[in-house]
Short mmCIF file of C-alpha atoms in Angstrom, two decimals:
data_model
loop_
_atom_site.label_atom_id
_atom_site.label_comp_id
_atom_site.label_asym_id
_atom_site.label_seq_id
_atom_site.Cartn_x
_atom_site.Cartn_y
_atom_site.Cartn_z
CA MET A 1 -4.46 18.35 -19.31
CA LYS A 2 -3.92 19.16 -15.64
CA ALA A 3 -1.35 17.22 -13.59
CA ILE A 4 0.35 17.43 -10.20
CA GLN A 5 4.12 17.44 -10.12
CA ILE A 6 6.66 17.24 -7.31
CA VAL A 7 9.35 19.53 -8.67
CA GLU A 8 11.87 19.19 -5.84
CA PRO A 9 11.68 18.42 -2.13
CA SER A 10 8.79 20.33 -0.52
CA VAL A 11 7.77 21.88 -3.85
CA MET A 12 4.59 20.65 -5.54
CA LYS A 13 2.63 22.42 -8.25
CA VAL A 14 -0.10 21.96 -10.85
CA ILE A 15 1.24 21.78 -14.40
CA GLU A 16 -0.20 21.36 -17.89
CA MET A 17 0.67 18.20 -19.84
CA ALA A 18 -0.27 16.98 -23.29
CA GLU A 19 -3.02 14.38 -23.31
CA PRO A 20 -1.65 10.85 -23.86
CA GLN A 21 -1.86 9.07 -27.20
CA MET A 22 -3.56 5.68 -26.97
CA GLY A 23 -2.10 2.57 -28.62
CA ASP A 24 -3.96 -0.43 -30.00
CA GLU A 25 -3.27 -2.49 -26.83
CA GLU A 26 -4.06 0.36 -24.45
CA VAL A 27 -6.94 1.89 -22.54
CA LEU A 28 -7.45 5.61 -22.05
CA LEU A 29 -8.53 6.37 -18.48
CA ARG A 30 -10.09 9.45 -16.95
CA MET A 31 -8.70 9.80 -13.45
CA GLU A 32 -11.42 10.44 -10.89
CA TYR A 33 -9.66 9.87 -7.57
CA VAL A 34 -5.95 9.30 -6.97
CA GLY A 35 -4.46 8.68 -3.52
CA PHE A 36 -1.25 10.01 -2.05
CA CYS A 37 0.67 7.20 -0.37
CA GLY A 38 3.68 6.95 1.92
CA SER A 39 6.11 6.73 -1.00
CA ASP A 40 4.67 9.99 -2.36
CA LEU A 41 5.19 11.58 1.05
CA ASN A 42 8.80 10.39 1.07
CA THR A 43 9.26 11.79 -2.43
CA TYR A 44 7.88 15.13 -1.27
CA ARG A 45 10.31 15.07 1.66
CA GLY A 46 13.23 14.21 -0.63
CA ALA A 47 13.68 10.83 1.06
CA ASN A 48 12.78 8.48 -1.79
CA PRO A 49 16.00 7.29 -3.49
CA MET A 50 14.07 5.49 -6.26
CA VAL A 51 12.57 8.72 -7.61
CA LYS A 52 14.19 11.12 -10.04
CA MET A 53 12.60 14.57 -9.84
CA PRO A 54 10.62 16.23 -11.20
CA VAL A 55 7.97 13.52 -11.07
CA VAL A 56 4.21 13.16 -11.35
CA PRO A 57 3.32 11.01 -8.31
CA GLY A 58 0.41 8.66 -7.71
CA HIS A 59 -0.48 5.01 -8.24
CA GLU A 60 -3.63 4.49 -6.15
CA VAL A 61 -6.37 4.94 -8.71
CA GLY A 62 -10.10 5.10 -9.11
CA ALA A 63 -10.86 5.87 -12.76
CA SER A 64 -13.29 5.41 -15.62
CA ILE A 65 -12.57 4.11 -19.11
CA VAL A 66 -12.82 6.74 -21.85
CA ARG A 67 -11.71 4.74 -24.91
CA VAL A 68 -10.14 1.39 -25.68
CA GLY A 69 -7.67 0.36 -28.39
CA LYS A 70 -8.73 -1.91 -31.21
CA ASN A 71 -6.93 -4.93 -29.72
CA VAL A 72 -8.39 -4.56 -26.23
CA PRO A 73 -10.75 -7.36 -25.07
CA ALA A 74 -14.49 -6.64 -25.26
CA SER A 75 -14.76 -7.08 -21.46
CA LEU A 76 -13.30 -3.57 -21.05
CA THR A 77 -15.76 -0.93 -22.21
CA PRO A 78 -16.06 2.88 -22.07
CA GLY A 79 -17.74 4.12 -18.92
CA MET A 80 -16.56 1.20 -16.78
CA THR A 81 -15.15 2.03 -13.33
CA VAL A 82 -11.70 0.52 -12.79
CA THR A 83 -8.54 0.62 -10.79
CA VAL A 84 -5.06 -0.21 -12.09
CA ASN A 85 -2.18 -2.49 -11.34
CA PRO A 86 0.57 0.17 -11.23
CA TYR A 87 3.57 -2.15 -11.50
CA THR A 88 5.43 -3.29 -14.60
CA ASN A 89 7.08 -6.65 -15.07
CA CYS A 90 9.76 -7.51 -17.59
CA GLY A 91 8.92 -11.20 -18.08
CA LYS A 92 12.62 -12.12 -18.11
CA CYS A 93 14.03 -11.82 -14.58
CA ALA A 94 14.07 -14.50 -11.87
CA SER A 95 10.95 -13.11 -10.19
CA CYS A 96 8.96 -13.17 -13.43
CA ARG A 97 10.25 -16.64 -14.25
CA ASN A 98 8.90 -17.78 -10.87
CA ASP A 99 5.49 -16.14 -11.46
CA ARG A 100 6.12 -13.55 -8.75
CA VAL A 101 5.75 -10.62 -11.10
CA ASN A 102 4.99 -8.23 -8.22
CA ALA A 103 8.69 -8.46 -7.30
CA CYS A 104 10.03 -8.00 -10.82
CA GLN A 105 13.69 -6.98 -10.72
CA ASN A 106 13.01 -4.33 -13.34
CA ASN A 107 9.66 -3.11 -12.01
CA GLU A 108 8.69 0.50 -12.63
CA THR A 109 5.84 1.62 -10.39
CA LEU A 110 3.65 4.54 -11.41
CA GLY A 111 4.72 7.66 -9.57
CA VAL A 112 8.05 6.19 -8.50
CA GLN A 113 10.30 4.94 -11.31
CA ARG A 114 7.99 6.46 -13.95
CA TRP A 115 5.56 9.36 -13.98
CA GLY A 116 2.35 8.49 -12.22
CA ALA A 117 -1.40 8.92 -12.15
CA MET A 118 -1.85 12.40 -10.63
CA ARG A 119 -3.22 13.73 -13.91
CA GLU A 120 -6.53 13.98 -15.68
CA TYR A 121 -5.90 11.24 -18.26
CA LEU A 122 -3.65 8.19 -18.37
CA CYS A 123 -3.04 5.46 -20.96
CA LEU A 124 -2.06 1.98 -19.80
CA PRO A 125 -1.85 -1.48 -21.35
CA TRP A 126 -5.19 -3.25 -21.03
CA THR A 127 -3.52 -5.99 -18.97
CA LYS A 128 -3.04 -3.47 -16.13
CA ILE A 129 -6.72 -2.47 -15.96
CA ILE A 130 -8.79 -4.02 -13.15
CA PRO A 131 -12.60 -3.71 -13.22
CA VAL A 132 -14.03 -3.05 -9.75
CA GLY A 133 -17.61 -4.21 -10.13
CA SER A 134 -20.06 -2.12 -8.13
CA LEU A 135 -17.44 -0.11 -6.24
CA SER A 136 -17.27 3.65 -6.66
CA SER A 137 -14.15 5.28 -8.09
CA ARG A 138 -13.58 6.92 -4.70
CA THR A 139 -13.49 3.59 -2.89
CA SER A 140 -11.43 2.08 -5.70
CA ALA A 141 -8.54 4.43 -4.91
CA LEU A 142 -8.06 2.45 -1.67
CA ILE A 143 -7.69 -0.93 -3.37
CA GLU A 144 -3.96 -0.86 -4.20
CA PRO A 145 -2.62 0.01 -0.72
CA MET A 146 -4.89 -2.53 0.96
CA SER A 147 -3.73 -5.12 -1.59
CA VAL A 148 -0.15 -4.63 -0.40
CA GLY A 149 -1.25 -5.54 3.13
CA PHE A 150 -3.22 -8.54 1.85
CA HIS A 151 -0.13 -9.73 0.00
CA ALA A 152 1.98 -9.57 3.17
CA VAL A 153 -0.46 -11.90 4.90
CA ASN A 154 -0.11 -14.33 1.99
CA ARG A 155 3.66 -14.14 2.32
CA ALA A 156 3.30 -14.96 6.01
CA GLN A 157 1.14 -18.00 5.22
CA VAL A 158 -1.26 -17.00 7.98
CA THR A 159 -3.80 -19.57 9.17
CA ASP A 160 -6.47 -19.75 11.86
CA ILE A 161 -4.05 -21.09 14.48
CA ASP A 162 -1.75 -18.05 14.29
CA VAL A 163 -1.39 -14.98 16.45
CA VAL A 164 -0.41 -12.15 14.10
CA MET A 165 1.05 -8.82 15.16
CA VAL A 166 0.83 -6.00 12.61
CA ILE A 167 3.19 -3.10 13.35
CA GLY A 168 1.88 0.08 11.76
CA CYS A 169 -1.80 0.84 11.18
CA GLY A 170 -1.65 2.98 8.08
CA MET A 171 -3.53 1.87 4.98
CA VAL A 172 -1.15 -0.98 4.19
CA GLY A 173 -1.11 -2.18 7.78
CA MET A 174 -4.90 -2.01 7.92
CA GLY A 175 -5.00 -4.25 4.88
CA ALA A 176 -2.85 -6.76 6.75
CA VAL A 177 -5.14 -6.54 9.80
CA VAL A 178 -8.21 -7.22 7.67
CA ARG A 179 -6.69 -10.13 5.76
CA ALA A 180 -5.21 -11.82 8.83
CA ALA A 181 -8.58 -11.56 10.58
CA GLN A 182 -10.30 -13.01 7.51
CA ARG A 183 -7.92 -15.97 7.73
CA GLY A 184 -9.15 -16.62 11.29
CA ALA A 185 -5.97 -15.48 13.06
CA ILE A 186 -5.90 -13.60 16.35
CA VAL A 187 -4.66 -10.15 15.35
CA ILE A 188 -2.67 -7.69 17.47
CA ALA A 189 -2.44 -4.21 15.99
CA ALA A 190 0.46 -1.99 17.08
CA ASP A 191 0.83 1.72 16.41
CA ILE A 192 1.68 5.00 18.15
CA ASP A 193 -1.77 6.54 17.54
CA ASP A 194 -4.80 5.53 19.62
CA GLU A 195 -7.29 6.62 16.95
CA LYS A 196 -5.71 4.29 14.42
CA LEU A 197 -5.67 1.49 16.98
CA ALA A 198 -9.38 1.97 17.68
CA LEU A 199 -10.11 1.71 13.98
CA ALA A 200 -7.91 -1.39 13.73
CA ARG A 201 -10.18 -3.05 16.28
CA GLU A 202 -13.19 -2.26 14.11
CA MET A 203 -11.42 -3.81 11.13
CA GLY A 204 -10.55 -7.09 12.83
CA ALA A 205 -7.84 -6.67 15.48
CA LYS A 206 -8.66 -8.41 18.76
CA TYR A 207 -5.90 -6.64 20.71
CA THR A 208 -4.08 -3.33 20.34
CA VAL A 209 -0.74 -2.10 21.65
CA ASN A 210 0.41 1.51 21.71
CA THR A 211 4.14 1.22 21.12
CA MET A 212 4.75 4.67 22.60
CA SER A 213 2.88 4.29 25.88
CA ASP A 214 2.68 0.51 26.48
CA ASP A 215 5.40 -1.94 27.44
CA VAL A 216 5.28 -3.87 24.19
CA GLN A 217 6.99 -7.01 25.41
CA VAL A 218 4.87 -7.27 28.56
CA CYS A 219 1.66 -6.79 26.56
CA LEU A 220 2.62 -9.40 23.97
CA GLN A 221 3.67 -11.94 26.57
CA GLU A 222 0.35 -11.54 28.35
CA ILE A 223 -1.68 -11.84 25.14
CA THR A 224 0.22 -14.88 23.87
CA ASP A 225 0.70 -16.75 27.17
CA GLY A 226 4.43 -16.13 27.01
CA PHE A 227 5.02 -17.46 23.48
CA GLY A 228 5.07 -14.26 21.43
CA PRO A 229 3.25 -13.76 18.13
CA ASP A 230 3.60 -16.50 15.52
CA VAL A 231 3.78 -13.84 12.81
CA VAL A 232 4.93 -10.23 12.89
CA ILE A 233 4.22 -8.02 9.88
CA GLU A 234 6.33 -4.85 9.79
CA ALA A 235 4.45 -2.09 7.95
CA VAL A 236 6.32 1.01 9.10
CA GLY A 237 9.85 0.96 7.72
CA SER A 238 11.75 2.07 10.82
CA PRO A 239 14.87 0.57 12.40
CA VAL A 240 13.00 0.49 15.72
CA THR A 241 10.09 -1.51 14.35
CA TYR A 242 12.33 -3.82 12.34
CA ARG A 243 14.16 -4.74 15.53
CA MET A 244 10.88 -5.02 17.42
CA ALA A 245 9.62 -7.56 14.89
CA VAL A 246 12.64 -9.82 15.35
CA ASP A 247 12.76 -9.37 19.13
CA GLU A 248 9.08 -10.06 19.77
CA VAL A 249 8.19 -12.81 17.28
CA ALA A 250 7.85 -16.30 18.74
CA PHE A 251 10.51 -18.96 18.38
CA THR A 252 10.15 -20.53 14.88
CA GLY A 253 7.96 -17.57 13.92
CA ARG A 254 7.66 -15.65 10.67
CA VAL A 255 8.63 -12.01 10.17
CA VAL A 256 7.34 -10.29 7.05
CA CYS A 257 8.75 -6.88 6.14
CA ILE A 258 6.79 -4.43 3.97
CA GLY A 259 8.25 -1.09 5.01
CA TYR A 260 11.50 0.26 3.58
CA ALA A 261 13.79 1.37 6.40
CA LYS A 262 15.36 4.70 5.49
CA SER A 263 18.63 3.90 7.26
CA GLU A 264 20.69 0.86 8.17
CA VAL A 265 19.23 -1.51 10.75
CA SER A 266 21.40 -3.37 13.26
CA PHE A 267 20.16 -6.68 14.68
CA GLN A 268 21.09 -9.18 17.32
CA THR A 269 21.42 -11.79 14.60
CA LYS A 270 21.56 -14.58 17.19
CA TYR A 271 17.76 -14.42 17.19
CA PHE A 272 17.70 -15.36 13.52
CA VAL A 273 19.37 -18.65 14.44
CA GLN A 274 18.15 -19.27 17.99
CA LYS A 275 14.53 -18.74 17.02
CA GLU A 276 15.02 -20.37 13.61
CA LEU A 277 13.07 -17.52 12.07
CA ASP A 278 11.61 -17.18 8.61
CA ILE A 279 12.28 -13.57 7.59
CA ARG A 280 10.55 -12.59 4.37
CA GLY A 281 10.15 -9.50 2.28
CA SER A 282 6.79 -8.52 0.83
CA ARG A 283 6.67 -6.26 -2.20
CA ASN A 284 3.68 -4.75 -3.98
CA ALA A 285 0.76 -7.13 -4.65
CA GLN A 286 -0.37 -9.91 -6.95
CA PRO A 287 -3.53 -9.75 -9.12
CA SER A 288 -5.16 -12.21 -6.71
CA ASP A 289 -4.61 -9.73 -3.86
CA PHE A 290 -6.42 -7.01 -5.83
CA ARG A 291 -9.34 -9.38 -6.41
CA ALA A 292 -9.50 -10.26 -2.73
CA VAL A 293 -9.59 -6.60 -1.68
CA ILE A 294 -12.33 -5.83 -4.20
CA ARG A 295 -14.41 -8.70 -2.81
CA TYR A 296 -13.86 -7.42 0.74
CA LEU A 297 -14.84 -3.87 -0.16
CA GLU A 298 -17.93 -5.04 -2.03
CA LYS A 299 -19.28 -6.43 1.24
CA GLY A 300 -19.74 -2.85 2.45
CA THR A 301 -18.34 -3.48 5.94
CA CYS A 302 -15.17 -1.41 5.49
CA PRO A 303 -15.35 2.08 7.09
CA VAL A 304 -14.19 3.75 3.89
CA ASP A 305 -14.95 7.31 4.98
CA ARG A 306 -12.78 6.93 8.07
CA LEU A 307 -9.86 5.72 5.95
CA ILE A 308 -9.98 8.87 3.82
CA SER A 309 -8.43 11.60 5.95
CA ASN A 310 -8.77 14.36 3.39
CA GLU A 311 -10.17 14.89 -0.11
CA VAL A 312 -8.80 17.80 -2.13
CA LYS A 313 -8.81 19.27 -5.61
CA PRO A 314 -5.50 19.39 -7.53
CA GLU A 315 -4.93 23.04 -6.61
CA GLU A 316 -5.18 22.11 -2.91
CA ALA A 317 -2.84 19.13 -3.08
CA SER A 318 0.35 20.98 -2.16
CA ALA A 319 -1.12 22.37 1.05
CA ALA A 320 -2.54 18.97 1.98
CA MET A 321 0.81 17.28 1.42
CA GLN A 322 2.58 19.89 3.53
CA GLN A 323 0.13 19.26 6.38
CA TRP A 324 0.72 15.52 6.08
CA ALA A 325 4.49 16.01 6.18
CA GLU A 326 4.11 18.01 9.38
CA ASN A 327 1.86 15.46 11.09
CA PRO A 328 2.26 12.07 9.37
CA GLY A 329 0.83 9.96 12.18
CA LYS A 330 -2.69 11.31 11.79
CA VAL A 331 -3.27 10.57 8.10
CA PHE A 332 -4.56 7.39 6.44
CA ARG A 333 -5.11 8.58 2.89
CA ILE A 334 -5.38 11.88 1.05
CA LEU A 335 -7.40 11.58 -2.15
CA VAL A 336 -7.11 14.06 -5.00
CA ASN A 337 -10.44 14.55 -6.75
CA PHE A 338 -9.96 15.06 -10.51
CA ARG A 339 -13.67 14.91 -11.33
#
């Protein structure tokens, strides 16, 4: 079968792999659409320390069921459109013991710690298969990254009395914008790209701030009557935005960090104490987050086509990734069409 492999930094090619062998507890999937995400871009750039190359990337999936093992529940049937939960959980670590399996200490995410979904066929345990109802496989490839943003809003315990600032309006950040708006919060979207900010308004942000051209602190003080945002969700992974989150959040506010900073971050730690901040990490997503995103997408109000920046065949993937690496700020998602 055909697969996409990142061989070394800046080198991606199409390879042939043997088709997977299905176990009794597994489901054989035909990949239809698989998205490239920010971690795949970092892998391509050679900036992902969790990846050992060569690797088959990809964990944002829209697929159809080909066959099911003999011990798979009858609710999963051939022909069904599904997405996947791409994370593993060991069942033994502190996170698993506390029912926060998304943060499993020994997690292996598809396309990161283990070879991923950028291939024609994939076998997974039936417990990782998520039916998507009436959604198309193309739309389903957007579910996982939006789920990560939804999960961050859960971690922030957002309610309808909060002002929430989301830094970074990529796919994950957009998920946070949507979920915070659904919770009734006033949402401020922050990014360096005006096109992304305009789309964030369509998806629920009441205010937008361009962190390159606007005075961020002045804008936030005006919007919040001098208090600052109750919640700041960092969805970039930059030392600058990490510091911005701590500097701009209100006293007794919550900071939730999704992005992995690629270098050390120095803080004025006095703000941790003076503001009595809650600073929380947010990793991956829970099954409930996947369900919430599916319900949102089923409403048909999400501008799906505008979130898909490019759709390519496997042979075109290398060129598309190179273009993304050269201009990362202009891309939401690149989908690889395996149909």
